[in-house]
Amino acid sequence: MDGITLSGPGINVENDQTPFDLFTNQSSGASENTLLFEIAGFAPENVFGIYKADNPSFRVPIFIGDNDLGDAASVFFLADNSVGVSTLAFPPEVPPVADPNFQIYEDFGNMFGYYLTNPLGETFFSEDRLNTNNAAQGLIFQGDDQTVLQASGRQPGVFRGC
C-alpha cells in the first residue's frame, strides 16, 4: 500500500485491516469500489466477483481473466433485488470500450461478499468460515478520510470511509 499512498497517515496492512467479511449496498445508484490490485496466483485467469450473502453458490462475476490496470466495472443494485454488472475496458492508449454483455442477475438482494475462483476450480471467499480451515483469504480496509491514494491509471483521491 505504501507504493500508492501519496499523503496522509497511510495504511498499515497488518494493523488497519477490518473484520468485515460481508457488505450491504447502501447506494441509490452504482456501487463504487476500487480493487487496487490482485496479488494471487493465476491472476490472469482468475474470476473475481460478489456472491449472495445467504447463498455463496450464487455468484456474480465482475472481472474475468486478464484485465488491464485501467479496467472498470459498475455493479448496480436494483430496486427489484436484481444486480446488474457493466464492465468497461480501458486498454492502454485506446478509447474505453463498453462491454456488450451487460448482465442482470435476478433475486440477488443487497448483502454480499467477495469471491475469487482460480482456474483449478478453487474458490476463496471474503467470509473466512467458507474457506478451507476457516482461513482468511482477503485483506479489507476502510478509508480514513485522510490518506490520499493513487492507483495506476487513476487520478489521486482521498481514501474515504463509509
mmCIF file of N, CA and C in Angstrom, residues 19-153:
data_model
loop_
_atom_site.group_PDB
_atom_site.id
_atom_site.type_symbol
_atom_site.label_atom_id
_atom_site.label_comp_id
_atom_site.label_asym_id
_atom_site.label_seq_id
_atom_site.Cartn_x
_atom_site.Cartn_y
_atom_site.Cartn_z
ATOM 1 N N PRO A 19 -12.496 -6.199 10.242
ATOM 2 C CA PRO A 19 -13.038 -7.552 10.394
ATOM 3 C C PRO A 19 -14.198 -7.824 9.442
ATOM 4 N N PHE A 20 -14.476 -6.897 8.518
ATOM 5 C CA PHE A 20 -15.632 -7.039 7.641
ATOM 6 C C PHE A 20 -15.437 -8.190 6.671
ATOM 7 N N ASP A 21 -16.490 -9.000 6.499
ATOM 8 C CA ASP A 21 -16.430 -10.071 5.504
ATOM 9 C C ASP A 21 -17.685 -10.116 4.642
ATOM 10 N N LEU A 22 -18.744 -9.445 5.078
ATOM 11 C CA LEU A 22 -19.963 -9.269 4.294
ATOM 12 C C LEU A 22 -20.272 -7.780 4.213
ATOM 13 N N PHE A 23 -20.977 -7.402 3.155
ATOM 14 C CA PHE A 23 -21.221 -5.990 2.895
ATOM 15 C C PHE A 23 -22.679 -5.793 2.490
ATOM 16 N N THR A 24 -23.197 -4.599 2.753
ATOM 17 C CA THR A 24 -24.556 -4.242 2.366
ATOM 18 C C THR A 24 -24.477 -3.023 1.476
ATOM 19 N N ASN A 25 -25.071 -3.126 0.292
ATOM 20 C CA ASN A 25 -25.119 -1.966 -0.575
ATOM 21 C C ASN A 25 -26.071 -0.953 0.028
ATOM 22 N N GLN A 26 -25.600 0.278 0.158
ATOM 23 C CA GLN A 26 -26.440 1.348 0.676
ATOM 24 C C GLN A 26 -26.506 2.501 -0.308
ATOM 25 N N SER A 27 -26.131 2.229 -1.543
ATOM 26 C CA SER A 27 -26.101 3.247 -2.577
ATOM 27 C C SER A 27 -27.431 3.300 -3.303
ATOM 28 N N SER A 28 -27.776 4.476 -3.800
ATOM 29 C CA SER A 28 -29.006 4.588 -4.583
ATOM 30 C C SER A 28 -28.719 4.445 -6.079
ATOM 31 N N GLY A 29 -27.457 4.354 -6.437
ATOM 32 C CA GLY A 29 -27.076 4.186 -7.847
ATOM 33 C C GLY A 29 -26.056 3.077 -7.955
ATOM 34 N N ALA A 30 -25.061 3.299 -8.783
ATOM 35 C CA ALA A 30 -23.989 2.316 -8.927
ATOM 36 C C ALA A 30 -23.170 2.295 -7.648
ATOM 37 N N SER A 31 -22.683 1.130 -7.298
ATOM 38 C CA SER A 31 -21.843 0.985 -6.127
ATOM 39 C C SER A 31 -20.399 1.128 -6.571
ATOM 40 N N GLU A 32 -19.680 2.055 -5.961
ATOM 41 C CA GLU A 32 -18.306 2.297 -6.382
ATOM 42 C C GLU A 32 -17.329 1.744 -5.363
ATOM 43 N N ASN A 33 -16.479 0.864 -5.805
ATOM 44 C CA ASN A 33 -15.391 0.306 -5.015
ATOM 45 C C ASN A 33 -14.191 0.230 -5.932
ATOM 46 N N THR A 34 -13.022 0.153 -5.351
ATOM 47 C CA THR A 34 -11.821 0.040 -6.161
ATOM 48 C C THR A 34 -11.047 -1.190 -5.750
ATOM 49 N N LEU A 35 -10.813 -2.062 -6.696
ATOM 50 C CA LEU A 35 -9.916 -3.188 -6.497
ATOM 51 C C LEU A 35 -8.564 -2.684 -6.964
ATOM 52 N N LEU A 36 -7.682 -2.386 -6.014
ATOM 53 C CA LEU A 36 -6.425 -1.741 -6.354
ATOM 54 C C LEU A 36 -5.462 -2.689 -7.047
ATOM 55 N N PHE A 37 -5.400 -3.902 -6.595
ATOM 56 C CA PHE A 37 -4.528 -4.878 -7.227
ATOM 57 C C PHE A 37 -4.922 -6.269 -6.765
ATOM 58 N N GLU A 38 -4.507 -7.238 -7.532
ATOM 59 C CA GLU A 38 -4.790 -8.635 -7.211
ATOM 60 C C GLU A 38 -3.461 -9.344 -7.044
ATOM 61 N N ILE A 39 -3.152 -9.696 -5.812
ATOM 62 C CA ILE A 39 -1.946 -10.464 -5.541
ATOM 63 C C ILE A 39 -2.409 -11.895 -5.319
ATOM 64 N N ALA A 40 -2.408 -12.656 -6.384
ATOM 65 C CA ALA A 40 -2.912 -14.023 -6.310
ATOM 66 C C ALA A 40 -2.285 -14.839 -7.427
ATOM 67 N N GLY A 41 -2.054 -16.102 -7.138
ATOM 68 C CA GLY A 41 -1.613 -16.991 -8.201
ATOM 69 C C GLY A 41 -2.677 -17.039 -9.280
ATOM 70 N N PHE A 42 -2.277 -17.275 -10.506
ATOM 71 C CA PHE A 42 -3.196 -17.389 -11.650
ATOM 72 C C PHE A 42 -3.946 -16.087 -11.947
ATOM 73 N N ALA A 43 -3.410 -14.942 -11.502
ATOM 74 C CA ALA A 43 -4.128 -13.668 -11.654
ATOM 75 C C ALA A 43 -4.715 -13.467 -13.053
ATOM 76 N N PRO A 44 -3.999 -13.765 -14.140
ATOM 77 C CA PRO A 44 -4.580 -13.528 -15.465
ATOM 78 C C PRO A 44 -5.747 -14.456 -15.821
ATOM 79 N N GLU A 45 -5.975 -15.484 -15.001
ATOM 80 C CA GLU A 45 -7.025 -16.462 -15.310
ATOM 81 C C GLU A 45 -8.134 -16.525 -14.264
ATOM 82 N N ASN A 46 -8.015 -15.765 -13.201
ATOM 83 C CA ASN A 46 -8.988 -15.818 -12.112
ATOM 84 C C ASN A 46 -10.300 -15.134 -12.487
ATOM 85 N N VAL A 47 -11.342 -15.493 -11.752
ATOM 86 C CA VAL A 47 -12.632 -14.807 -11.828
ATOM 87 C C VAL A 47 -12.859 -14.168 -10.462
ATOM 88 N N PHE A 48 -13.118 -12.865 -10.464
ATOM 89 C CA PHE A 48 -13.362 -12.123 -9.234
ATOM 90 C C PHE A 48 -14.771 -11.558 -9.286
ATOM 91 N N GLY A 49 -15.501 -11.649 -8.168
ATOM 92 C CA GLY A 49 -16.855 -11.125 -8.169
ATOM 93 C C GLY A 49 -17.453 -11.060 -6.786
ATOM 94 N N ILE A 50 -18.779 -10.976 -6.747
ATOM 95 C CA ILE A 50 -19.518 -10.936 -5.492
ATOM 96 C C ILE A 50 -20.428 -12.158 -5.420
ATOM 97 N N TYR A 51 -20.757 -12.552 -4.206
ATOM 98 C CA TYR A 51 -21.701 -13.656 -4.015
ATOM 99 C C TYR A 51 -22.797 -13.211 -3.053
ATOM 100 N N LYS A 52 -23.940 -13.830 -3.184
ATOM 101 C CA LYS A 52 -25.097 -13.518 -2.327
ATOM 102 C C LYS A 52 -24.794 -13.993 -0.907
ATOM 103 N N ALA A 53 -25.003 -13.118 0.068
ATOM 104 C CA ALA A 53 -24.611 -13.386 1.450
ATOM 105 C C ALA A 53 -25.176 -14.684 2.008
ATOM 106 N N ASP A 54 -26.431 -14.987 1.720
ATOM 107 C CA ASP A 54 -27.020 -16.200 2.288
ATOM 108 C C ASP A 54 -26.996 -17.382 1.318
ATOM 109 N N ASN A 55 -26.273 -17.235 0.206
ATOM 110 C CA ASN A 55 -26.173 -18.316 -0.775
ATOM 111 C C ASN A 55 -24.853 -18.173 -1.551
ATOM 112 N N PRO A 56 -23.723 -18.630 -0.974
ATOM 113 C CA PRO A 56 -22.417 -18.443 -1.599
ATOM 114 C C PRO A 56 -22.275 -19.077 -2.983
ATOM 115 N N SER A 57 -23.185 -19.959 -3.358
ATOM 116 C CA SER A 57 -23.108 -20.531 -4.701
ATOM 117 C C SER A 57 -23.725 -19.598 -5.756
ATOM 118 N N PHE A 58 -24.434 -18.552 -5.317
ATOM 119 C CA PHE A 58 -24.993 -17.547 -6.229
ATOM 120 C C PHE A 58 -23.919 -16.474 -6.408
ATOM 121 N N ARG A 59 -23.174 -16.588 -7.502
ATOM 122 C CA ARG A 59 -22.016 -15.723 -7.736
ATOM 123 C C ARG A 59 -22.225 -14.850 -8.968
ATOM 124 N N VAL A 60 -21.795 -13.616 -8.842
ATOM 125 C CA VAL A 60 -21.876 -12.647 -9.928
ATOM 126 C C VAL A 60 -20.446 -12.251 -10.311
ATOM 127 N N PRO A 61 -19.961 -12.710 -11.465
ATOM 128 C CA PRO A 61 -18.601 -12.356 -11.869
ATOM 129 C C PRO A 61 -18.498 -10.884 -12.249
ATOM 130 N N ILE A 62 -17.407 -10.262 -11.833
ATOM 131 C CA ILE A 62 -17.162 -8.860 -12.175
ATOM 132 C C ILE A 62 -15.980 -8.751 -13.126
ATOM 133 N N PHE A 63 -14.868 -9.356 -12.766
ATOM 134 C CA PHE A 63 -13.695 -9.389 -13.643
ATOM 135 C C PHE A 63 -13.383 -10.841 -13.965
ATOM 136 N N ILE A 64 -13.242 -11.125 -15.246
ATOM 137 C CA ILE A 64 -12.976 -12.489 -15.686
ATOM 138 C C ILE A 64 -11.658 -12.509 -16.441
ATOM 139 N N GLY A 65 -10.703 -13.259 -15.901
ATOM 140 C CA GLY A 65 -9.427 -13.416 -16.593
ATOM 141 C C GLY A 65 -8.570 -12.177 -16.561
ATOM 142 N N ASP A 66 -7.807 -12.006 -17.600
ATOM 143 C CA ASP A 66 -6.807 -10.956 -17.673
ATOM 144 C C ASP A 66 -7.463 -9.603 -17.888
ATOM 145 N N ASN A 67 -7.336 -8.730 -16.907
ATOM 146 C CA ASN A 67 -7.850 -7.368 -17.015
ATOM 147 C C ASN A 67 -6.681 -6.402 -16.949
ATOM 148 N N ASP A 68 -6.756 -5.343 -17.729
ATOM 149 C CA ASP A 68 -5.741 -4.309 -17.672
ATOM 150 C C ASP A 68 -5.914 -3.502 -16.399
ATOM 151 N N LEU A 69 -4.846 -2.779 -16.018
ATOM 152 C CA LEU A 69 -4.897 -1.958 -14.808
ATOM 153 C C LEU A 69 -6.026 -0.946 -14.844
ATOM 154 N N GLY A 70 -6.387 -0.469 -16.032
ATOM 155 C CA GLY A 70 -7.402 0.560 -16.128
ATOM 156 C C GLY A 70 -8.822 0.065 -16.254
ATOM 157 N N ASP A 71 -9.048 -1.233 -16.311
ATOM 158 C CA ASP A 71 -10.397 -1.742 -16.486
ATOM 159 C C ASP A 71 -11.280 -1.362 -15.299
ATOM 160 N N ALA A 72 -12.551 -1.192 -15.571
ATOM 161 C CA ALA A 72 -13.502 -0.792 -14.536
ATOM 162 C C ALA A 72 -14.787 -1.593 -14.699
ATOM 163 N N ALA A 73 -15.503 -1.738 -13.604
ATOM 164 C CA ALA A 73 -16.803 -2.400 -13.636
ATOM 165 C C ALA A 73 -17.741 -1.655 -12.702
ATOM 166 N N SER A 74 -18.985 -1.565 -13.084
ATOM 167 C CA SER A 74 -20.014 -0.979 -12.228
ATOM 168 C C SER A 74 -21.000 -2.073 -11.857
ATOM 169 N N VAL A 75 -21.361 -2.085 -10.586
ATOM 170 C CA VAL A 75 -22.339 -3.040 -10.082
ATOM 171 C C VAL A 75 -23.537 -2.222 -9.621
ATOM 172 N N PHE A 76 -24.701 -2.518 -10.186
ATOM 173 C CA PHE A 76 -25.926 -1.781 -9.879
ATOM 174 C C PHE A 76 -26.855 -2.667 -9.062
ATOM 175 N N PHE A 77 -27.184 -2.234 -7.846
ATOM 176 C CA PHE A 77 -28.151 -2.936 -7.023
ATOM 177 C C PHE A 77 -29.501 -2.298 -7.309
ATOM 178 N N LEU A 78 -30.393 -3.047 -7.916
ATOM 179 C CA LEU A 78 -31.655 -2.502 -8.409
ATOM 180 C C LEU A 78 -32.789 -2.703 -7.406
ATOM 181 N N ALA A 79 -33.837 -1.900 -7.531
ATOM 182 C CA ALA A 79 -34.965 -1.901 -6.590
ATOM 183 C C ALA A 79 -35.678 -3.252 -6.520
ATOM 184 N N ASP A 80 -35.623 -4.053 -7.583
ATOM 185 C CA ASP A 80 -36.311 -5.350 -7.590
ATOM 186 C C ASP A 80 -35.432 -6.472 -7.038
ATOM 187 N N ASN A 81 -34.346 -6.124 -6.334
ATOM 188 C CA ASN A 81 -33.384 -7.071 -5.755
ATOM 189 C C ASN A 81 -32.482 -7.729 -6.782
ATOM 190 N N SER A 82 -32.508 -7.242 -8.018
ATOM 191 C CA SER A 82 -31.583 -7.725 -9.039
ATOM 192 C C SER A 82 -30.277 -6.945 -8.948
ATOM 193 N N VAL A 83 -29.239 -7.517 -9.547
ATOM 194 C CA VAL A 83 -27.941 -6.858 -9.644
ATOM 195 C C VAL A 83 -27.569 -6.821 -11.117
ATOM 196 N N GLY A 84 -27.109 -5.669 -11.574
ATOM 197 C CA GLY A 84 -26.613 -5.528 -12.938
ATOM 198 C C GLY A 84 -25.119 -5.259 -12.903
ATOM 199 N N VAL A 85 -24.394 -5.820 -13.863
ATOM 200 C CA VAL A 85 -22.946 -5.609 -13.950
ATOM 201 C C VAL A 85 -22.609 -5.110 -15.344
ATOM 202 N N SER A 86 -21.870 -4.018 -15.378
ATOM 203 C CA SER A 86 -21.391 -3.453 -16.629
ATOM 204 C C SER A 86 -19.889 -3.267 -16.510
ATOM 205 N N THR A 87 -19.141 -3.785 -17.461
ATOM 206 C CA THR A 87 -17.696 -3.627 -17.422
ATOM 207 C C THR A 87 -17.266 -2.671 -18.522
ATOM 208 N N LEU A 88 -16.151 -2.028 -18.287
ATOM 209 C CA LEU A 88 -15.606 -1.067 -19.224
ATOM 210 C C LEU A 88 -14.105 -1.290 -19.296
ATOM 211 N N ALA A 89 -13.603 -1.556 -20.483
ATOM 212 C CA ALA A 89 -12.173 -1.787 -20.662
ATOM 213 C C ALA A 89 -11.491 -0.494 -21.070
ATOM 214 N N PHE A 90 -10.361 -0.231 -20.474
ATOM 215 C CA PHE A 90 -9.547 0.929 -20.810
ATOM 216 C C PHE A 90 -8.173 0.443 -21.240
ATOM 217 N N PRO A 91 -8.075 -0.202 -22.414
ATOM 218 C CA PRO A 91 -6.765 -0.656 -22.846
ATOM 219 C C PRO A 91 -5.831 0.544 -23.018
ATOM 220 N N PRO A 92 -4.533 0.346 -22.824
ATOM 221 C CA PRO A 92 -3.603 1.457 -22.950
ATOM 222 C C PRO A 92 -3.749 2.168 -24.297
ATOM 223 N N GLU A 93 -3.905 3.487 -24.240
ATOM 224 C CA GLU A 93 -3.932 4.354 -25.413
ATOM 225 C C GLU A 93 -5.056 4.057 -26.398
ATOM 226 N N VAL A 94 -6.142 3.474 -25.896
ATOM 227 C CA VAL A 94 -7.308 3.195 -26.737
ATOM 228 C C VAL A 94 -8.530 3.737 -26.005
ATOM 229 N N PRO A 95 -9.510 4.320 -26.712
ATOM 230 C CA PRO A 95 -10.712 4.791 -26.014
ATOM 231 C C PRO A 95 -11.422 3.647 -25.289
ATOM 232 N N PRO A 96 -12.149 3.946 -24.194
ATOM 233 C CA PRO A 96 -12.868 2.899 -23.461
ATOM 234 C C PRO A 96 -13.858 2.154 -24.354
ATOM 235 N N VAL A 97 -14.019 0.878 -24.062
ATOM 236 C CA VAL A 97 -14.925 0.040 -24.833
ATOM 237 C C VAL A 97 -15.956 -0.554 -23.879
ATOM 238 N N ALA A 98 -17.222 -0.264 -24.086
ATOM 239 C CA ALA A 98 -18.273 -0.819 -23.223
ATOM 240 C C ALA A 98 -18.457 -2.295 -23.512
ATOM 241 N N ASP A 99 -18.704 -3.050 -22.472
ATOM 242 C CA ASP A 99 -18.929 -4.487 -22.606
ATOM 243 C C ASP A 99 -20.334 -4.712 -23.158
ATOM 244 N N PRO A 100 -20.443 -5.352 -24.328
ATOM 245 C CA PRO A 100 -21.776 -5.595 -24.881
ATOM 246 C C PRO A 100 -22.546 -6.668 -24.116
ATOM 247 N N ASN A 101 -21.897 -7.277 -23.134
ATOM 248 C CA ASN A 101 -22.525 -8.357 -22.387
ATOM 249 C C ASN A 101 -23.004 -7.908 -21.017
ATOM 250 N N PHE A 102 -23.651 -6.743 -20.943
ATOM 251 C CA PHE A 102 -24.235 -6.277 -19.684
ATOM 252 C C PHE A 102 -25.118 -7.384 -19.147
ATOM 253 N N GLN A 103 -24.963 -7.717 -17.876
ATOM 254 C CA GLN A 103 -25.689 -8.846 -17.300
ATOM 255 C C GLN A 103 -26.578 -8.393 -16.143
ATOM 256 N N ILE A 104 -27.747 -8.990 -16.052
ATOM 257 C CA ILE A 104 -28.666 -8.806 -14.918
ATOM 258 C C ILE A 104 -28.760 -10.144 -14.188
ATOM 259 N N TYR A 105 -28.657 -10.098 -12.868
ATOM 260 C CA TYR A 105 -28.782 -11.291 -12.023
ATOM 261 C C TYR A 105 -29.966 -11.046 -11.092
ATOM 262 N N GLU A 106 -31.048 -11.792 -11.290
ATOM 263 C CA GLU A 106 -32.290 -11.585 -10.532
ATOM 264 C C GLU A 106 -32.204 -12.187 -9.139
ATOM 265 N N ASP A 107 -32.975 -11.597 -8.217
ATOM 266 C CA ASP A 107 -33.122 -12.087 -6.843
ATOM 267 C C ASP A 107 -31.800 -12.202 -6.086
ATOM 268 N N PHE A 108 -30.922 -11.242 -6.281
ATOM 269 C CA PHE A 108 -29.627 -11.254 -5.590
ATOM 270 C C PHE A 108 -29.705 -10.590 -4.221
ATOM 271 N N GLY A 109 -30.458 -9.512 -4.100
ATOM 272 C CA GLY A 109 -30.528 -8.774 -2.838
ATOM 273 C C GLY A 109 -29.430 -7.726 -2.757
ATOM 274 N N ASN A 110 -29.180 -7.216 -1.534
ATOM 275 C CA ASN A 110 -28.159 -6.188 -1.411
ATOM 276 C C ASN A 110 -27.072 -6.517 -0.397
ATOM 277 N N MET A 111 -27.058 -7.740 0.131
ATOM 278 C CA MET A 111 -25.972 -8.188 1.016
ATOM 279 C C MET A 111 -25.086 -9.153 0.236
ATOM 280 N N PHE A 112 -23.775 -8.931 0.328
ATOM 281 C CA PHE A 112 -22.864 -9.727 -0.485
ATOM 282 C C PHE A 112 -21.496 -9.861 0.166
ATOM 283 N N GLY A 113 -20.744 -10.814 -0.356
ATOM 284 C CA GLY A 113 -19.332 -10.979 -0.027
ATOM 285 C C GLY A 113 -18.571 -11.024 -1.334
ATOM 286 N N TYR A 114 -17.253 -11.056 -1.239
ATOM 287 C CA TYR A 114 -16.399 -11.150 -2.426
ATOM 288 C C TYR A 114 -15.860 -12.567 -2.573
ATOM 289 N N TYR A 115 -15.626 -12.979 -3.821
ATOM 290 C CA TYR A 115 -15.031 -14.285 -4.072
ATOM 291 C C TYR A 115 -13.998 -14.180 -5.186
ATOM 292 N N LEU A 116 -13.120 -15.163 -5.220
ATOM 293 C CA LEU A 116 -12.154 -15.306 -6.293
ATOM 294 C C LEU A 116 -12.054 -16.796 -6.600
ATOM 295 N N THR A 117 -12.241 -17.156 -7.863
ATOM 296 C CA THR A 117 -12.113 -18.551 -8.298
ATOM 297 C C THR A 117 -10.932 -18.644 -9.245
ATOM 298 N N ASN A 118 -10.041 -19.602 -8.980
ATOM 299 C CA ASN A 118 -8.878 -19.776 -9.851
ATOM 300 C C ASN A 118 -9.166 -20.846 -10.910
ATOM 301 N N PRO A 119 -8.278 -21.012 -11.899
ATOM 302 C CA PRO A 119 -8.552 -21.971 -12.973
ATOM 303 C C PRO A 119 -8.526 -23.430 -12.530
ATOM 304 N N LEU A 120 -8.089 -23.684 -11.297
ATOM 305 C CA LEU A 120 -8.128 -25.049 -10.761
ATOM 306 C C LEU A 120 -9.491 -25.370 -10.161
ATOM 307 N N GLY A 121 -10.392 -24.375 -10.164
ATOM 308 C CA GLY A 121 -11.728 -24.572 -9.608
ATOM 309 C C GLY A 121 -11.819 -24.281 -8.127
ATOM 310 N N GLU A 122 -10.745 -23.776 -7.515
ATOM 311 C CA GLU A 122 -10.767 -23.431 -6.097
ATOM 312 C C GLU A 122 -11.372 -22.035 -5.948
ATOM 313 N N THR A 123 -12.291 -21.898 -4.980
ATOM 314 C CA THR A 123 -12.925 -20.604 -4.733
ATOM 315 C C THR A 123 -12.584 -20.152 -3.322
ATOM 316 N N PHE A 124 -12.219 -18.872 -3.213
ATOM 317 C CA PHE A 124 -11.867 -18.254 -1.939
ATOM 318 C C PHE A 124 -12.864 -17.130 -1.681
ATOM 319 N N PHE A 125 -13.319 -17.019 -0.434
ATOM 320 C CA PHE A 125 -14.387 -16.101 -0.067
ATOM 321 C C PHE A 125 -13.908 -15.054 0.942
ATOM 322 N N SER A 126 -14.594 -13.912 0.983
ATOM 323 C CA SER A 126 -14.289 -12.899 1.989
ATOM 324 C C SER A 126 -14.714 -13.355 3.383
ATOM 325 N N GLU A 127 -15.667 -14.285 3.471
ATOM 326 C CA GLU A 127 -16.059 -14.869 4.753
ATOM 327 C C GLU A 127 -15.127 -16.029 5.061
ATOM 328 N N ASP A 128 -14.310 -15.878 6.083
ATOM 329 C CA ASP A 128 -13.335 -16.912 6.442
ATOM 330 C C ASP A 128 -13.989 -18.282 6.632
ATOM 331 N N ARG A 129 -15.188 -18.310 7.203
ATOM 332 C CA ARG A 129 -15.861 -19.580 7.525
ATOM 333 C C ARG A 129 -16.127 -20.431 6.289
ATOM 334 N N LEU A 130 -16.152 -19.813 5.106
ATOM 335 C CA LEU A 130 -16.422 -20.545 3.869
ATOM 336 C C LEU A 130 -15.153 -21.118 3.235
ATOM 337 N N ASN A 131 -13.997 -20.753 3.757
ATOM 338 C CA ASN A 131 -12.726 -21.212 3.205
ATOM 339 C C ASN A 131 -12.211 -22.434 3.948
ATOM 340 N N THR A 132 -11.391 -23.215 3.280
ATOM 341 C CA THR A 132 -10.768 -24.377 3.907
ATOM 342 C C THR A 132 -10.064 -23.947 5.186
ATOM 343 N N ASN A 133 -10.286 -24.668 6.265
ATOM 344 C CA ASN A 133 -9.708 -24.381 7.582
ATOM 345 C C ASN A 133 -10.061 -22.976 8.096
ATOM 346 N N ASN A 134 -11.166 -22.412 7.625
ATOM 347 C CA ASN A 134 -11.594 -21.067 8.037
ATOM 348 C C ASN A 134 -10.504 -20.013 7.812
ATOM 349 N N ALA A 135 -9.678 -20.230 6.802
ATOM 350 C CA ALA A 135 -8.531 -19.357 6.551
ATOM 351 C C ALA A 135 -8.942 -18.040 5.902
ATOM 352 N N ALA A 136 -8.374 -16.945 6.404
ATOM 353 C CA ALA A 136 -8.608 -15.629 5.805
ATOM 354 C C ALA A 136 -7.970 -15.592 4.418
ATOM 355 N N GLN A 137 -8.697 -15.049 3.435
ATOM 356 C CA GLN A 137 -8.193 -15.012 2.060
ATOM 357 C C GLN A 137 -8.228 -13.618 1.452
ATOM 358 N N GLY A 138 -8.554 -12.608 2.237
ATOM 359 C CA GLY A 138 -8.602 -11.251 1.703
ATOM 360 C C GLY A 138 -8.195 -10.238 2.742
ATOM 361 N N LEU A 139 -7.641 -9.132 2.292
ATOM 362 C CA LEU A 139 -7.332 -8.003 3.161
ATOM 363 C C LEU A 139 -8.334 -6.905 2.829
ATOM 364 N N ILE A 140 -9.094 -6.459 3.816
ATOM 365 C CA ILE A 140 -10.154 -5.487 3.593
ATOM 366 C C ILE A 140 -9.887 -4.285 4.488
ATOM 367 N N PHE A 141 -9.888 -3.104 3.872
ATOM 368 C CA PHE A 141 -9.593 -1.875 4.592
ATOM 369 C C PHE A 141 -10.737 -0.886 4.425
ATOM 370 N N GLN A 142 -10.955 -0.060 5.434
ATOM 371 C CA GLN A 142 -11.917 1.025 5.352
ATOM 372 C C GLN A 142 -11.129 2.326 5.308
ATOM 373 N N GLY A 143 -11.561 3.225 4.444
ATOM 374 C CA GLY A 143 -10.883 4.507 4.319
ATOM 375 C C GLY A 143 -10.897 5.292 5.612
ATOM 376 N N ASP A 144 -9.906 6.201 5.744
ATOM 377 C CA ASP A 144 -9.799 7.027 6.943
ATOM 378 C C ASP A 144 -10.116 8.501 6.677
ATOM 379 N N ASP A 145 -10.563 8.808 5.455
ATOM 380 C CA ASP A 145 -10.902 10.172 5.045
ATOM 381 C C ASP A 145 -9.713 11.134 5.077
ATOM 382 N N GLN A 146 -8.486 10.595 5.142
ATOM 383 C CA GLN A 146 -7.293 11.429 5.180
ATOM 384 C C GLN A 146 -6.216 10.962 4.205
ATOM 385 N N THR A 147 -6.058 9.672 4.069
ATOM 386 C CA THR A 147 -4.994 9.127 3.223
ATOM 387 C C THR A 147 -5.338 9.333 1.753
ATOM 388 N N VAL A 148 -4.392 9.867 0.994
ATOM 389 C CA VAL A 148 -4.580 10.077 -0.439
ATOM 390 C C VAL A 148 -3.838 8.958 -1.173
ATOM 391 N N LEU A 149 -4.599 8.226 -2.007
ATOM 392 C CA LEU A 149 -4.047 7.104 -2.772
ATOM 393 C C LEU A 149 -4.096 7.426 -4.259
ATOM 394 N N GLN A 150 -3.205 6.793 -5.008
ATOM 395 C CA GLN A 150 -3.277 6.891 -6.458
ATOM 396 C C GLN A 150 -2.997 5.524 -7.050
ATOM 397 N N ALA A 151 -4.068 4.866 -7.491
ATOM 398 C CA ALA A 151 -3.945 3.585 -8.173
ATOM 399 C C ALA A 151 -3.469 3.845 -9.597
ATOM 400 N N SER A 152 -2.778 2.893 -10.157
ATOM 401 C CA SER A 152 -2.238 3.024 -11.506
ATOM 402 C C SER A 152 -3.332 3.387 -12.507
ATOM 403 N N GLY A 153 -3.077 4.404 -13.318
ATOM 404 C CA GLY A 153 -4.021 4.805 -14.344
ATOM 405 C C GLY A 153 -5.184 5.654 -13.852
#
